[in-house]
XYZ file of C-alpha atoms in Angstrom:
247
model
C 0.141 -0.014 0.074
C 1.338 3.427 -1.054
C 1.518 5.825 1.840
C 1.835 9.318 0.892
C 4.557 11.261 2.635
C 3.591 14.418 4.676
C 4.161 18.005 2.796
C 4.297 19.319 6.685
C 5.367 17.398 9.861
C 5.092 18.551 13.285
C 6.788 16.311 15.658
C 6.714 16.733 19.590
C 6.486 20.430 19.286
C 6.578 22.510 22.726
C 6.260 26.376 22.734
C 6.265 28.703 25.964
C 5.502 32.059 26.392
C 7.750 33.023 29.340
C 7.409 30.366 31.705
C 3.878 29.433 30.560
C 3.337 26.514 28.350
C 1.227 27.158 25.082
C 1.893 23.843 23.219
C 2.805 20.871 24.747
C 4.348 17.966 22.439
C 2.039 18.559 19.622
C 2.126 16.078 16.584
C 0.384 17.092 13.233
C 0.943 16.060 9.558
C -0.383 17.453 6.561
C -0.215 15.827 3.413
C -0.331 17.381 -0.241
C -3.676 18.363 -1.509
C -5.451 18.129 2.016
C -7.460 20.899 3.424
C -6.638 20.573 7.121
C -8.656 22.283 9.945
C -7.464 23.094 13.659
C -10.448 23.744 15.993
C -10.419 24.435 19.733
C -11.663 26.545 22.461
C -10.241 30.207 22.686
C -6.629 30.247 24.018
C -6.246 26.507 23.416
C -3.119 27.199 21.138
C -4.342 27.256 17.440
C -2.684 30.540 16.749
C 0.510 29.633 18.453
C 0.652 26.576 16.444
C 0.316 28.608 13.249
C 2.816 30.976 14.136
C 5.114 28.247 15.234
C 4.875 26.555 11.829
C 5.507 29.708 9.841
C 8.529 30.822 11.990
C 6.999 33.803 13.980
C 7.629 31.990 16.977
C 10.453 29.609 18.092
C 9.648 26.254 19.739
C 11.544 25.175 22.893
C 11.319 21.532 21.798
C 10.185 19.641 18.825
C 10.595 19.430 14.831
C 8.780 21.112 11.982
C 9.643 19.629 8.626
C 8.474 21.023 5.281
C 8.951 18.608 2.307
C 11.471 16.681 4.407
C 13.494 19.600 5.332
C 13.467 20.943 8.826
C 12.473 24.579 9.077
C 11.918 25.426 12.858
C 15.301 27.421 13.012
C 14.731 29.416 9.612
C 13.852 32.732 9.466
C 10.314 33.716 8.192
C 11.468 34.916 4.697
C 13.164 31.767 3.974
C 10.309 29.905 5.007
C 7.995 31.800 2.740
C 10.604 31.161 -0.099
C 9.985 27.679 0.337
C 6.332 27.999 -0.277
C 4.882 27.895 3.371
C 2.848 30.989 3.838
C 1.034 32.457 6.708
C -2.021 34.739 6.324
C -2.757 35.851 9.943
C -6.152 36.400 11.720
C -7.397 39.909 10.783
C -5.029 40.482 8.253
C -5.563 43.926 6.626
C -5.170 45.362 3.205
C -3.318 48.595 2.301
C -6.189 50.810 2.117
C -4.527 53.650 0.006
C -2.903 51.208 -2.601
C -4.855 49.610 -5.296
C -5.530 45.942 -5.627
C -2.725 45.472 -7.911
C -0.328 47.157 -5.702
C -1.627 45.393 -2.852
C -0.948 41.996 -4.633
C 2.456 43.041 -5.790
C 3.528 43.719 -2.129
C 2.581 39.845 -1.611
C 5.113 38.808 -4.439
C 8.094 40.099 -2.547
C 9.529 36.693 -2.034
C 9.269 35.385 -5.725
C 9.560 38.438 -7.908
C 10.823 36.443 -10.678
C 7.497 34.653 -10.974
C 5.193 37.565 -10.351
C 3.596 37.614 -13.749
C 2.628 33.836 -13.429
C 1.383 34.255 -9.878
C -0.804 37.333 -11.057
C -2.370 35.211 -13.585
C -3.287 32.347 -11.187
C -4.584 34.981 -8.629
C -6.735 36.541 -11.098
C -8.066 33.151 -12.438
C -9.203 32.275 -8.718
C -10.524 35.716 -7.965
C -11.863 37.351 -11.275
C -13.418 40.092 -9.471
C -9.962 41.339 -8.093
C -8.772 41.251 -11.956
C -11.794 43.330 -12.694
C -11.226 45.920 -9.803
C -7.502 45.813 -9.743
C -7.183 49.692 -10.353
C -9.669 50.293 -7.389
C -8.067 51.472 -4.048
C -8.242 48.460 -1.491
C -10.018 50.759 1.066
C -12.997 50.936 -0.924
C -13.874 47.032 -1.179
C -16.438 45.304 0.709
C -15.436 43.005 3.711
C -15.870 40.015 1.679
C -13.590 41.116 -1.216
C -10.808 42.575 1.545
C -10.631 38.872 2.526
C -10.353 37.745 -0.944
C -7.559 40.172 -0.995
C -5.638 39.071 1.754
C -5.890 35.470 0.435
C -4.690 36.362 -2.885
C -1.794 38.443 -1.393
C -0.623 35.046 0.407
C -0.980 33.355 -2.890
C 1.317 35.835 -4.668
C 4.092 34.468 -2.511
C 4.050 31.378 -4.469
C 2.366 29.281 -1.670
C 2.188 25.659 -1.978
C 1.088 25.404 1.739
C -1.228 28.211 2.686
C -2.032 28.856 6.466
C -5.079 30.731 6.909
C -5.936 31.711 10.633
C -9.502 32.482 11.305
C -10.300 33.051 7.719
C -13.973 33.456 8.229
C -13.762 36.035 10.910
C -16.143 39.267 10.569
C -17.636 37.791 7.032
C -21.309 37.674 6.175
C -22.672 34.336 5.771
C -22.643 34.482 1.842
C -19.103 35.423 2.003
C -18.257 32.589 4.147
C -19.814 30.349 1.623
C -17.822 31.932 -1.248
C -14.707 31.627 0.584
C -15.220 27.994 1.122
C -15.831 27.387 -2.577
C -12.733 29.340 -3.078
C -10.658 26.954 -0.816
C -11.825 24.240 -2.690
C -11.045 25.733 -6.136
C -7.455 26.606 -4.668
C -6.952 23.112 -3.480
C -7.933 21.802 -7.198
C -5.109 23.647 -8.279
C -2.545 21.813 -6.245
C -2.337 24.072 -3.349
C -2.634 22.732 0.235
C -4.461 24.536 3.016
C -3.878 24.485 6.867
C -6.988 26.324 8.477
C -7.562 27.508 11.998
C -10.499 29.371 13.531
C -13.616 29.797 15.783
C -16.364 28.748 12.672
C -16.014 25.229 13.893
C -19.073 23.784 11.815
C -17.850 25.554 8.693
C -14.021 25.165 9.093
C -14.822 21.034 9.840
C -16.994 20.733 7.072
C -14.569 22.107 4.468
C -11.765 19.934 5.819
C -10.452 16.504 4.598
C -8.737 16.160 7.989
C -8.799 17.910 11.189
C -7.457 18.290 14.862
C -8.873 19.439 18.131
C -6.542 21.369 20.323
C -7.275 21.868 23.966
C -4.787 23.370 26.358
C -1.955 23.280 23.891
C -2.493 19.469 23.196
C -4.176 17.655 20.424
C -6.959 15.747 21.787
C -8.852 14.470 18.782
C -7.748 13.877 15.084
C -9.765 12.497 12.170
C -11.892 13.698 8.954
C -13.723 17.030 9.393
C -17.071 14.894 9.732
C -15.642 12.542 12.020
C -14.629 15.390 14.553
C -17.679 17.332 13.976
C -19.923 14.597 15.055
C -17.566 13.212 17.988
C -19.372 13.481 21.350
C -16.086 14.925 23.125
C -15.836 17.772 20.668
C -19.460 18.621 20.855
C -19.324 19.014 24.639
C -15.989 20.653 24.509
C -16.855 23.513 21.908
C -20.691 23.374 21.712
C -21.511 22.485 25.327
C -23.648 19.540 24.231
C -24.051 16.612 26.500
C -24.140 13.407 24.194
C -25.846 11.123 26.541
C -28.816 13.807 27.091
C -28.596 15.889 23.982
C -29.183 18.848 26.324
C -27.316 21.901 25.224
C -25.742 23.740 28.493
C -26.617 27.432 28.350
């Protein structure tokens, strides 16, 4: 049986804020072509995990491998050049620059492939192509979110990390972004998501992890986690035996 090698592998990762443990020996894998979602309560370590993977935080223990090479000691710009790109929670556009200029900022790590990446981004987000000369500050909330994701893709991302991508979006824009994620995946880009929109982020996932108090406590398909009694009790306050939701 052919077992696919992970694109990203996190092994026994521990991260501290001062003397306070934020992650405790976390293990996680992401294979090429997957959409992997990380869910958990507020303060459970989701963002810490994302920042550690992309080089913004340094672990005190553990190994992070991307395409079989260790990256946990590399500076952020070198990690981006490898194709591992992080779009943080609440990432803003540059409001006084137009859409095209915002996208060109994202191409800083791969200037030589700027035209190819721009063509790809405009294929994924045709509305950005139509409005490319408009100031980014005049866009709707959903269009601004498209632009931040597109800016990440301009770096030549092969693994795109999106932290709370649905934050502040209207339901119709959440649905559109889910469709866009699936389209990005079909173009060969792998996605790692984290966020509070638990049902939505799990429904789009091919694989998922539950993080609690800095530890992975559940893993499986998105549907498996969504239906798991422990996750329902932990995140939704539902007691599986009675079906009663705690106020």
